[in-house]
Short mmCIF file of C-alpha atoms in Angstrom, two decimals:
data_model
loop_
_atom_site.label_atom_id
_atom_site.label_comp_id
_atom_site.label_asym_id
_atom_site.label_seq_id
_atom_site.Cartn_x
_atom_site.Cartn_y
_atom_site.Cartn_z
CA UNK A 1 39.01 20.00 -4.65
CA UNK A 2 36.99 17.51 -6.54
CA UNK A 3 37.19 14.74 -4.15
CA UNK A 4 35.97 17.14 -1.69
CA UNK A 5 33.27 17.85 -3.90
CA UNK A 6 32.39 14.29 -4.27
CA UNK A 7 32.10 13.97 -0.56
CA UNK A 8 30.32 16.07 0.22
CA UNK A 9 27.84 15.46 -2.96
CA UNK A 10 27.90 11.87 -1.23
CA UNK A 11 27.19 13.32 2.37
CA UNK A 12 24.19 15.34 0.90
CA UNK A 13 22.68 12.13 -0.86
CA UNK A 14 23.15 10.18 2.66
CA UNK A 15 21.59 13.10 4.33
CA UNK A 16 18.67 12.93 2.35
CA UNK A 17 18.00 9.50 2.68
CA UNK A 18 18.40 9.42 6.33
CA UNK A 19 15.87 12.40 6.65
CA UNK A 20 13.56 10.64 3.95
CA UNK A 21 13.65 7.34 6.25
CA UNK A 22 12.88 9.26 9.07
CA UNK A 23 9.96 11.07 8.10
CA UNK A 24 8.04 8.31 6.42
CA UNK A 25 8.89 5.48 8.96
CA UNK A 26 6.40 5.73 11.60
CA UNK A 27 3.14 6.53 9.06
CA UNK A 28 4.23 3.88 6.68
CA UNK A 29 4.37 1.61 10.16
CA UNK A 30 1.03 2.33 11.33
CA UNK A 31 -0.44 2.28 8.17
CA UNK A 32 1.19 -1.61 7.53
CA UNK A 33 1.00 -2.38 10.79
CA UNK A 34 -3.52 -1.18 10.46
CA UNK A 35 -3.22 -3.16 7.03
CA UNK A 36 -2.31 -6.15 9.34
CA UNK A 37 -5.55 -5.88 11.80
CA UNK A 38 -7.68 -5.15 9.27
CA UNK A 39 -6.80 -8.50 6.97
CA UNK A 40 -6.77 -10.34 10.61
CA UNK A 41 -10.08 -8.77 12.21
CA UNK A 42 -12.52 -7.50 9.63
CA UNK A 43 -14.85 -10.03 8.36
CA UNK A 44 -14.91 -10.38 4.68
CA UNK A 45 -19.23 -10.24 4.81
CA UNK A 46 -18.70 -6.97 6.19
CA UNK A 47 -16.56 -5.95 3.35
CA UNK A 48 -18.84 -7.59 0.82
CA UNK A 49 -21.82 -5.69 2.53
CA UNK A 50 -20.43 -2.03 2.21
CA UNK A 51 -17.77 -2.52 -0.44
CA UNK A 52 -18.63 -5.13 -2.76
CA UNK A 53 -21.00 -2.56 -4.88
CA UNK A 54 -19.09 0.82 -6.53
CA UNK A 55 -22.14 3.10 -5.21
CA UNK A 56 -22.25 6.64 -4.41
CA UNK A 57 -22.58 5.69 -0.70
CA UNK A 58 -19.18 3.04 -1.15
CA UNK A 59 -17.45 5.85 -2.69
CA UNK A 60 -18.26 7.73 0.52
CA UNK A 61 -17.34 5.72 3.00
CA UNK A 62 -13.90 4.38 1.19
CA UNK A 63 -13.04 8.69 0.92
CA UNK A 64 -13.73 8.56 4.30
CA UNK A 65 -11.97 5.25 5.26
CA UNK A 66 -8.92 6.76 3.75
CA UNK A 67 -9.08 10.11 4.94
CA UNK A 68 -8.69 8.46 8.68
CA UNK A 69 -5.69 6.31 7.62
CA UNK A 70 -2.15 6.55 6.87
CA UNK A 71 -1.05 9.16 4.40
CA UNK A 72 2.01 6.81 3.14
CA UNK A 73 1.41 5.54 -0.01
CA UNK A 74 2.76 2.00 0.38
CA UNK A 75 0.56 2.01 3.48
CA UNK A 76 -2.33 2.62 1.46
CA UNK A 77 -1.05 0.46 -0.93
CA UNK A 78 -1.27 -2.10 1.41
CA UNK A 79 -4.53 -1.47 2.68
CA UNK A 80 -6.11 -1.23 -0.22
CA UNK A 81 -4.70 -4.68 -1.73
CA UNK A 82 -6.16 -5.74 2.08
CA UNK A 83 -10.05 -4.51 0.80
CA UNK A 84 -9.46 -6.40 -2.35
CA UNK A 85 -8.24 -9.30 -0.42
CA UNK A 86 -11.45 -8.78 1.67
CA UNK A 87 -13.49 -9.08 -1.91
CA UNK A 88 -13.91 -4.93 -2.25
CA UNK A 89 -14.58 -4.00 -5.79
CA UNK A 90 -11.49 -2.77 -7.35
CA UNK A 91 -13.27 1.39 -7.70
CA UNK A 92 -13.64 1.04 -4.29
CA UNK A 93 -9.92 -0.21 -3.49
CA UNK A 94 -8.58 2.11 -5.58
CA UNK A 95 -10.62 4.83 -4.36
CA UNK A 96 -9.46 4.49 -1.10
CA UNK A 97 -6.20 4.36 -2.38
CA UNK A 98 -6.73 7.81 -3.70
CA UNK A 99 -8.53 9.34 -0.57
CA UNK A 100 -5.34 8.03 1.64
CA UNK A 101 -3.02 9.40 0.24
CA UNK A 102 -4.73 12.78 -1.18
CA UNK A 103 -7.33 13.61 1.20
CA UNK A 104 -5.11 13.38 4.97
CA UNK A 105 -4.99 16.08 7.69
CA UNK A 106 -1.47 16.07 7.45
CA UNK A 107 -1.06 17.09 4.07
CA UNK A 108 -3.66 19.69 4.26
CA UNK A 109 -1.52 21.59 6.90
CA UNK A 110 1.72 21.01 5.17
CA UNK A 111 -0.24 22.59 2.08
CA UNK A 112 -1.17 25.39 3.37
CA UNK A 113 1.84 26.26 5.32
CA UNK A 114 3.80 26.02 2.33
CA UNK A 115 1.55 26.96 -0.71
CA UNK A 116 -1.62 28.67 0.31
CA UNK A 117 -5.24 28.02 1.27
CA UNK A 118 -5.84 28.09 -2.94
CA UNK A 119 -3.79 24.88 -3.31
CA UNK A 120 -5.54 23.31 0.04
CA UNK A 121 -8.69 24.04 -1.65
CA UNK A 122 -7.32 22.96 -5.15
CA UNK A 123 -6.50 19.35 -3.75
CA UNK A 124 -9.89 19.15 -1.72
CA UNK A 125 -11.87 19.91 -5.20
CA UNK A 126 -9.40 17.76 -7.27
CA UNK A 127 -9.17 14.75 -4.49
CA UNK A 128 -13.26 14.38 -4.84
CA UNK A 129 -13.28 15.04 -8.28
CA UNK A 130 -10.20 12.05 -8.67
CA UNK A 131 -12.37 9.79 -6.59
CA UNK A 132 -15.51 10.21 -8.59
CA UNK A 133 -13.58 9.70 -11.76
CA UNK A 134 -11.60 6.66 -10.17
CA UNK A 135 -15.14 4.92 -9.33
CA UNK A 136 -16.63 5.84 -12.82
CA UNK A 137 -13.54 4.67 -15.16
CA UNK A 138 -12.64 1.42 -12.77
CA UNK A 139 -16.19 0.36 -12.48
CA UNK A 140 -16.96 0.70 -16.65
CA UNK A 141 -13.70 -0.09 -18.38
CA UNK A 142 -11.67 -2.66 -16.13
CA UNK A 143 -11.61 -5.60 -18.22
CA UNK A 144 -13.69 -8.62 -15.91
CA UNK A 145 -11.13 -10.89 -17.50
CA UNK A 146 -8.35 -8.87 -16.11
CA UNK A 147 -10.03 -8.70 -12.87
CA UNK A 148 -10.90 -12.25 -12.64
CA UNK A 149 -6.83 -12.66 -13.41
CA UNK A 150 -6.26 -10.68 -9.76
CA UNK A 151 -8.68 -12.28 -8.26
CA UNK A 152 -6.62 -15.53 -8.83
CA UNK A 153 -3.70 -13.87 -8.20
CA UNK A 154 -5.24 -12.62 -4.66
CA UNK A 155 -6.39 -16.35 -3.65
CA UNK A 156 -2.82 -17.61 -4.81
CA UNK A 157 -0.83 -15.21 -2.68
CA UNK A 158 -2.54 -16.41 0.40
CA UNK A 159 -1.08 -18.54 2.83
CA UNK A 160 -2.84 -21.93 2.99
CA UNK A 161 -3.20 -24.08 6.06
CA UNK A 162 -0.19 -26.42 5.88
CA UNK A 163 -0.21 -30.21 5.83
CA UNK A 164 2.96 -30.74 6.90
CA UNK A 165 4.33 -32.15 3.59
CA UNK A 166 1.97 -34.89 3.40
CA UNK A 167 -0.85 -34.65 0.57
CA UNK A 168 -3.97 -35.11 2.50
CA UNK A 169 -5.82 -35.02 -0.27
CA UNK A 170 -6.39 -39.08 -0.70
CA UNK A 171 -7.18 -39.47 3.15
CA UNK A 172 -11.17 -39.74 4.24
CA UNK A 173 -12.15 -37.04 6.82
CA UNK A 174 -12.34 -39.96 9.62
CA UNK A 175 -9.41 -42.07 9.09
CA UNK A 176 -6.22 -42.37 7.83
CA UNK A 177 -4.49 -45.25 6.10
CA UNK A 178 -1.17 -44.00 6.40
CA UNK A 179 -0.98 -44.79 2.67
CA UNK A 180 -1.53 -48.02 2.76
CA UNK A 181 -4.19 -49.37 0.28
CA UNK A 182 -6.98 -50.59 3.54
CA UNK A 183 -9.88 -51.28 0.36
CA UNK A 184 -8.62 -55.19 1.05
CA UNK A 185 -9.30 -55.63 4.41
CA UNK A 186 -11.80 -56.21 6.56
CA UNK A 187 -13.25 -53.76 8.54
CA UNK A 188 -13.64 -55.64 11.67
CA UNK A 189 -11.28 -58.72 11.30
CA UNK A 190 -8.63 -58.56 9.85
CA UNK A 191 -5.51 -57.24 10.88
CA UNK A 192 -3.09 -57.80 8.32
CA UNK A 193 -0.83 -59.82 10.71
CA UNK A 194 0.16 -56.46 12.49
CA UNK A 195 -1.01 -56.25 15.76
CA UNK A 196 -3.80 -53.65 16.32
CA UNK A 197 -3.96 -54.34 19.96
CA UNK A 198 -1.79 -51.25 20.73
CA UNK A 199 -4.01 -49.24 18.29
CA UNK A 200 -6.94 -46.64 18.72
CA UNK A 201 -10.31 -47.93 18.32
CA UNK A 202 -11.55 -45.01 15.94
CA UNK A 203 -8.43 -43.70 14.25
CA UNK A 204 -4.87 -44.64 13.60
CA UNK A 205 -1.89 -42.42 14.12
CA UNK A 206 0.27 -45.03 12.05
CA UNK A 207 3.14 -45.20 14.92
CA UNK A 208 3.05 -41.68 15.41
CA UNK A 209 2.38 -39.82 19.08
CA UNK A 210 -0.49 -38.09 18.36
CA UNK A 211 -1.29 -36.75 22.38
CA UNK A 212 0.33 -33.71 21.51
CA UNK A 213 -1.43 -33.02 17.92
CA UNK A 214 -4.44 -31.07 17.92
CA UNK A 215 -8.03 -33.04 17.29
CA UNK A 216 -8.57 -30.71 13.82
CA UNK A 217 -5.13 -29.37 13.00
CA UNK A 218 -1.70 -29.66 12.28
CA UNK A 219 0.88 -28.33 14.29
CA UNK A 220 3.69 -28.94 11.22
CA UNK A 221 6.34 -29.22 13.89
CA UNK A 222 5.33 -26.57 16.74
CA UNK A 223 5.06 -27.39 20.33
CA UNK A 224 1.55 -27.20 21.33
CA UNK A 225 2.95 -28.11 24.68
CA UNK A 226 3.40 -24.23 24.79
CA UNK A 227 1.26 -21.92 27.76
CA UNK A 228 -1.49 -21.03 25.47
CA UNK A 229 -1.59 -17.55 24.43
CA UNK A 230 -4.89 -15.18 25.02
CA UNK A 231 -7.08 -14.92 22.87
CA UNK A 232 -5.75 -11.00 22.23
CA UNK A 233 -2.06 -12.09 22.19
CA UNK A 234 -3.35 -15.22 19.58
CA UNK A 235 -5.25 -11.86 17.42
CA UNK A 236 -1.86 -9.58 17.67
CA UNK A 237 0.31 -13.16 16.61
CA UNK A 238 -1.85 -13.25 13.43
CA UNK A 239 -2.17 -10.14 12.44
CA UNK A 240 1.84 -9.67 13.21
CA UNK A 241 1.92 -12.46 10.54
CA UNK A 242 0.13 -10.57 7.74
CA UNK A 243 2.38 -7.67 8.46
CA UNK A 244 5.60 -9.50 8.07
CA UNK A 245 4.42 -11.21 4.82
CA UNK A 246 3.69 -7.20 3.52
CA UNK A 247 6.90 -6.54 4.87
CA UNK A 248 8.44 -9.38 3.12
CA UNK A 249 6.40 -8.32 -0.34
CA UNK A 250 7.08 -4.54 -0.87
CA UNK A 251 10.19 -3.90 1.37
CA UNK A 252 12.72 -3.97 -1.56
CA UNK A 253 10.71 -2.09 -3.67
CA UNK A 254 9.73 0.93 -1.03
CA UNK A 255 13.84 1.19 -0.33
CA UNK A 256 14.72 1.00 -3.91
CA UNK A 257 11.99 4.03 -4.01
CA UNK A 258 13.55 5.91 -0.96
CA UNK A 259 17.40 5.54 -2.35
CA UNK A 260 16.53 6.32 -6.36
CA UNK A 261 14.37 9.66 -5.13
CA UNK A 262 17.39 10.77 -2.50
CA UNK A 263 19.85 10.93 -5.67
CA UNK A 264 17.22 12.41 -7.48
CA UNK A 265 16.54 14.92 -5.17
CA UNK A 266 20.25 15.63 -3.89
CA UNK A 267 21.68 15.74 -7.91
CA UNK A 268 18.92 17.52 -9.50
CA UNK A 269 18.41 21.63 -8.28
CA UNK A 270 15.04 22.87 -7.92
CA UNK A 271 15.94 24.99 -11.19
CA UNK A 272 16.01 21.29 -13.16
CA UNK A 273 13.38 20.64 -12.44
CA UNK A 274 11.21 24.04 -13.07
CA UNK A 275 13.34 23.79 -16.42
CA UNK A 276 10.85 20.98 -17.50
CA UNK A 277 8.28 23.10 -17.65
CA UNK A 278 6.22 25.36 -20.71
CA UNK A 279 6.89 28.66 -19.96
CA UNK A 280 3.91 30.92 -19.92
CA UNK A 281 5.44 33.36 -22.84
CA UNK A 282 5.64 30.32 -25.25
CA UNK A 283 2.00 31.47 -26.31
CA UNK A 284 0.27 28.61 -26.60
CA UNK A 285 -3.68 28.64 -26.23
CA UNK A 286 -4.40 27.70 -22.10
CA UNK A 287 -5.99 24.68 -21.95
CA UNK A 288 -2.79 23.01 -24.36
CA UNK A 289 -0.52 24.90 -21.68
CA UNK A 290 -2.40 23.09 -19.12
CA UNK A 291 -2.51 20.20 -20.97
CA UNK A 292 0.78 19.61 -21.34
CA UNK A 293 1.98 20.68 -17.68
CA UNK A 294 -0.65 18.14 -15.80
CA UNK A 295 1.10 14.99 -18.51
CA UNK A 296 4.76 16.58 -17.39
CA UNK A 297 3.83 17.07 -13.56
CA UNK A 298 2.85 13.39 -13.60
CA UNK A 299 6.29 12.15 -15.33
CA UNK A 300 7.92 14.21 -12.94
CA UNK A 301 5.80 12.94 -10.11
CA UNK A 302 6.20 9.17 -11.19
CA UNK A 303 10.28 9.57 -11.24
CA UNK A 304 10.63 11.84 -8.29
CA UNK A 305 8.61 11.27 -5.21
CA UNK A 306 8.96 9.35 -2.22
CA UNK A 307 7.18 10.77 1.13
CA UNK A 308 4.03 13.54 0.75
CA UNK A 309 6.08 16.23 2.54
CA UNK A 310 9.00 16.14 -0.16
CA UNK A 311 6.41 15.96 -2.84
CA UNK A 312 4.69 19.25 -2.04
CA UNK A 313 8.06 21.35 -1.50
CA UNK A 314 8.96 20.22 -5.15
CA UNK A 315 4.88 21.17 -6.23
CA UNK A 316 6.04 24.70 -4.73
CA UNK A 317 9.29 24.69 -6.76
CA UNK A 318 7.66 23.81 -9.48
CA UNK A 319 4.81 26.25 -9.41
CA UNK A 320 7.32 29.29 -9.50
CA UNK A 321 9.07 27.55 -12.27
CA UNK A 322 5.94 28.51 -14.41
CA UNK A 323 3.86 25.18 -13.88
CA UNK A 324 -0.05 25.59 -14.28
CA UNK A 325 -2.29 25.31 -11.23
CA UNK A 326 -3.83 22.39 -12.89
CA UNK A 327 -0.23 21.09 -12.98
CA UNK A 328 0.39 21.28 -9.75
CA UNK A 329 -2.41 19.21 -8.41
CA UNK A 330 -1.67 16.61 -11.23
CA UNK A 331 1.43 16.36 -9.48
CA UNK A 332 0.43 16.04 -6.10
CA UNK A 333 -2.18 13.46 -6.93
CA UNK A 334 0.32 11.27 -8.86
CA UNK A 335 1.81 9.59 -6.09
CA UNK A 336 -0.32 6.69 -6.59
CA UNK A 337 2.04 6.68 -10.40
CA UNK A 338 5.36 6.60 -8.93
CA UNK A 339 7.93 4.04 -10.64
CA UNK A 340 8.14 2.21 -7.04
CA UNK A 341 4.40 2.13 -6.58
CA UNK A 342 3.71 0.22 -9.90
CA UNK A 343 6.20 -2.36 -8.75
CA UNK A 344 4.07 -3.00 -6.01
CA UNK A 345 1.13 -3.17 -8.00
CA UNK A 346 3.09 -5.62 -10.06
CA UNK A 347 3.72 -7.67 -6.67
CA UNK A 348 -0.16 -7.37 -5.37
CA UNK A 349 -1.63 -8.25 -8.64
CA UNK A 350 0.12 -9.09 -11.39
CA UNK A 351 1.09 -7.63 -14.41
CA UNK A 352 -1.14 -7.28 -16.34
CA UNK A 353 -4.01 -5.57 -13.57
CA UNK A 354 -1.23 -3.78 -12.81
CA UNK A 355 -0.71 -2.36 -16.31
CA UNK A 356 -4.79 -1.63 -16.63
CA UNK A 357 -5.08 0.12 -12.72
CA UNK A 358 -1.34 2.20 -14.07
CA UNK A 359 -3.45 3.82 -17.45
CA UNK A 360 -6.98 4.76 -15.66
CA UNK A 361 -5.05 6.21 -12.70
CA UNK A 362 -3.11 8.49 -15.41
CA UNK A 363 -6.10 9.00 -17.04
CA UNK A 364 -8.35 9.97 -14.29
CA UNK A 365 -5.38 12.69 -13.19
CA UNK A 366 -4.92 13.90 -16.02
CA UNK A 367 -8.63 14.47 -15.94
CA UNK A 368 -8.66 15.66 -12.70
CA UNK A 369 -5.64 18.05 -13.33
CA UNK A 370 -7.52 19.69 -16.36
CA UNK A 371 -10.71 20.17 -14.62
CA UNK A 372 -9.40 21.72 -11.59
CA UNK A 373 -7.54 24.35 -13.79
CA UNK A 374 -10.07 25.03 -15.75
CA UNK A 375 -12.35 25.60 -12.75
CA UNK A 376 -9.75 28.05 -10.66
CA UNK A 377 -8.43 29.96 -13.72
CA UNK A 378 -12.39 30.16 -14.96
CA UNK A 379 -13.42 31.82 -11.27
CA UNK A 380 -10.30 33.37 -11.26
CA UNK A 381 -8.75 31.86 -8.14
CA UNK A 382 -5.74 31.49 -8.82
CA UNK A 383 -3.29 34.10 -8.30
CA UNK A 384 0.19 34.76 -9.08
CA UNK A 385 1.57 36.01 -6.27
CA UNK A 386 1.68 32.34 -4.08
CA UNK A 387 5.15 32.95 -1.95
CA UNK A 388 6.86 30.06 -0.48
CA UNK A 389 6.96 30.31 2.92
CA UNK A 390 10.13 28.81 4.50
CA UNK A 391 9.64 24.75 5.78
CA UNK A 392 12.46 23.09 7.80
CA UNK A 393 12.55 19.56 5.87
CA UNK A 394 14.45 18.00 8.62
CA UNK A 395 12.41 15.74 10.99
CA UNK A 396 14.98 15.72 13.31
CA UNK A 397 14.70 17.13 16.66
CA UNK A 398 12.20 16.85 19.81
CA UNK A 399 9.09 17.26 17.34
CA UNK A 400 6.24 14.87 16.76
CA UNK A 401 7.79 13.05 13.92
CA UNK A 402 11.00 11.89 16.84
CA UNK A 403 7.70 11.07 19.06
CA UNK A 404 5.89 8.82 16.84
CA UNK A 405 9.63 7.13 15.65
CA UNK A 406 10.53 6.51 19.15
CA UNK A 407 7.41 4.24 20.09
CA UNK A 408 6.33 2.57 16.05
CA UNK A 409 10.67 2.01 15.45
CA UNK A 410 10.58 -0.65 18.49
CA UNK A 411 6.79 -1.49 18.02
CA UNK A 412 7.27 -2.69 14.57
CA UNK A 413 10.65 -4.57 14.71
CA UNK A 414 8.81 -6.58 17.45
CA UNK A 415 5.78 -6.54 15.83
CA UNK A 416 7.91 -8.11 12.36
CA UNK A 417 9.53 -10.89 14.63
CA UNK A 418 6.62 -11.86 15.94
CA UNK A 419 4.83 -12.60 12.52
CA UNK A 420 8.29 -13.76 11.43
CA UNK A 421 8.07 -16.41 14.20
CA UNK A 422 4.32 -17.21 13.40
CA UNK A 423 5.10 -17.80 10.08
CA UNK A 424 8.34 -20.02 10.56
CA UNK A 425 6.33 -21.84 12.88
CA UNK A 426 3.11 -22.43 10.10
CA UNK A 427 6.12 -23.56 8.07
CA UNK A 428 5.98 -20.27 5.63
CA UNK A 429 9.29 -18.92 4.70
CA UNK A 430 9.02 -15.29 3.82
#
């Protein structure tokens, strides 16, 4: 009877994590895969010109940036580390990171099928409020040494043009010397008793065929013998190779994050986790009610969630397990907190910018969380009678989830080789 138990126990965790992997594959593709173009395509003056400033007006247009992107939040993980790469100020980066992954069509609908048009209009007010707060707090009280630390850590993690092995570093920008020490000899005569006959008039290519070397670069082994590619195939090559490097980055730590919240979601009832929560005849004044359900529903939120869609049937779990309104939407917003997530901060940025961007994210939420309760309890708009309406979780089936699988699961394995074989062939191992 037990080992049947245990099967099945193991079936359900299996379950989950195949659902889990299907519903987040094809947004966290596109988003990577947009991440790519952007790093490949976007100029880093245009960047500079409408991000390099925390404004009002960048604010804007990074909310709206992200509300047009992926809703995965190592996608916007990703494409936010790409504005930073671009030189966007890090309010703006994380703003967007905010707006992508709070402020989406797709959560909206899930939202209101499942909670209400309150909570829609609870994570519209709280997403803009977040954002605001995000700019002020990053803008005013992120160390510049700290910054100036991921800045170097940025320019570090960028693949530089290789040399082949050979330190160029000594050689003049017309000739080379092939290491040999040429300060002795005469520029026109003298020939060292090798015979220069057989060599060029302008440079040397020190025995080496050089006819199939490019005039200004180094092929580091490649056959530039190849049919050159077109100019679009030559953009979709590059880009391919930013996405495989991304890939190569976070993949360990987004299916660490997929298997640890399957257990947790398979093991732990929906009662467990309402069980964490203040009930509301403990008698304890509002706003320390509040208080203490927003710093819970972030915990929670930092241990628990995975895809946006799981996130928000726990929120409704959680909000008939006695959690404050201002609780909920701490919740919701704190998937920019979860345990995987700050690993991939950790891998972007370093430690310790990832440690600073980890304590003003939790502090503009928890922020957030209080205002937004204290604003729907103060206009009375929140009510007590939210029902949750039934949501099949499953993604399987001839839905638009299958559709979108079925053309980014092929699209990105080819799209991964193909940066995989860029890179290989720039002589990066990723």
């Amino acid at each position: 009877m037990m080992g049947h138990d245990i099967s099945g126990l193991v079936i359900h965790v299996f379950s989950t994590f195949g659902n889990m992997i299907w519903q987040i594959f094809w947004p966290l593709a596109f988003g990577l895969i947009l991440s790519s173009w952007i790093r490949n395509l976007i100029p880093v003056s245009s960047v500079v010109k409408h991000l390099g400033k925390t404004t009002p007006v960048s604010l804007g247009f990074t909310t709206f940036l992200g509300m047009v992107s992926s809703s995965c939040s190592y996608a916007a993980a990703s494409l936010s580390h790409t504005l930073l790469v671009k030189k966007s100020t890090v309010a703006n980066a994380m703003a967007f990171l905010v707006s992508s992954t709070n402020l989406i069509v797709e959560m909206f609908i899930v939202l209101v099928a499942l909670m209400g048009w309150t909570f829609l209009w609870g994570e519209v007010i709280g997403g803009l409020i977040l954002i605001a707060t995000v700019g002020f707090l990053f803008s005013r009280f992120f160390p510049q040494d700290v910054e100036q630390e991921l800045r170097q850590h940025l320019e570090d993690a960028q693949p530089q043009k290789a040399s082949c092995g050979m330190d160029m570093s000594e050689m003049s920008g017309d000739h080379s010397d092939c290491g040999m020490d040429m300060s002795k000899m005469k520029s026109d005569d003298s020939d060292c008793g090798m015979d220069m006959s057989k060599m060029k008039s302008d440079d040397s290519d020190c025995g080496m065929d050089m006819s199939k070397m490019k005039s200004d670069d180094s092929d580091c082994g490649m056959d530039m013998a190849a049919k050159p590619q077109s100019p679009l195939m030559e953009k979709i090559t590059k880009s391919a190779g930013f996405f495989q490097m991304d890939i190569a980055m976070i993949g360990k730590e987004i299916l660490i994050g997929v298997v640890v919240s399957s257990i947790l979601i398979a093991l732990m009832p929906q009662e467990g986790w309402r069980a964490l929560f203040i009930s509301n005849d403990a008698g304890l004044p509002v706003w320390l009610h509040s208080f203490l359900d927003v710093i819970i529903g972030i915990f929670v939120a930092m241990i628990a969630y995975v895809c946006s869609v799981g996130n928000l049937i726990l929120a409704a779990a959680l909000w008939h397990g006695g959690i404050s309104f201002g609780g909920v939407i701490g919740f919701i917003l704190s998937d920019v907190l979860t345990i995987p997530m700050i690993r991939v901060y950790q891998k972007y940025y370093g430690k310790r910018p990832a440690k600073w961007m980890v304590g003003l994210l939790f502090v503009a939420i928890l922020f957030t969380g209080l205002c937004v309760d204290a604003i729907f309890n103060g206009f009375g708009w929140v009510t007590s009678d939210q029902t949750v309406r039934a949501l099949n979780q499953s993604g399987f089936g001839f839905n638009m989830t299958t559709v979108m699988n079925l053309i980014f699961i092929p699209a990105s394995i080819w799209y991964y080789y193909l940066g995989k074989k860029a890179n290989a062939g720039m002589g990066m191992s990723m």
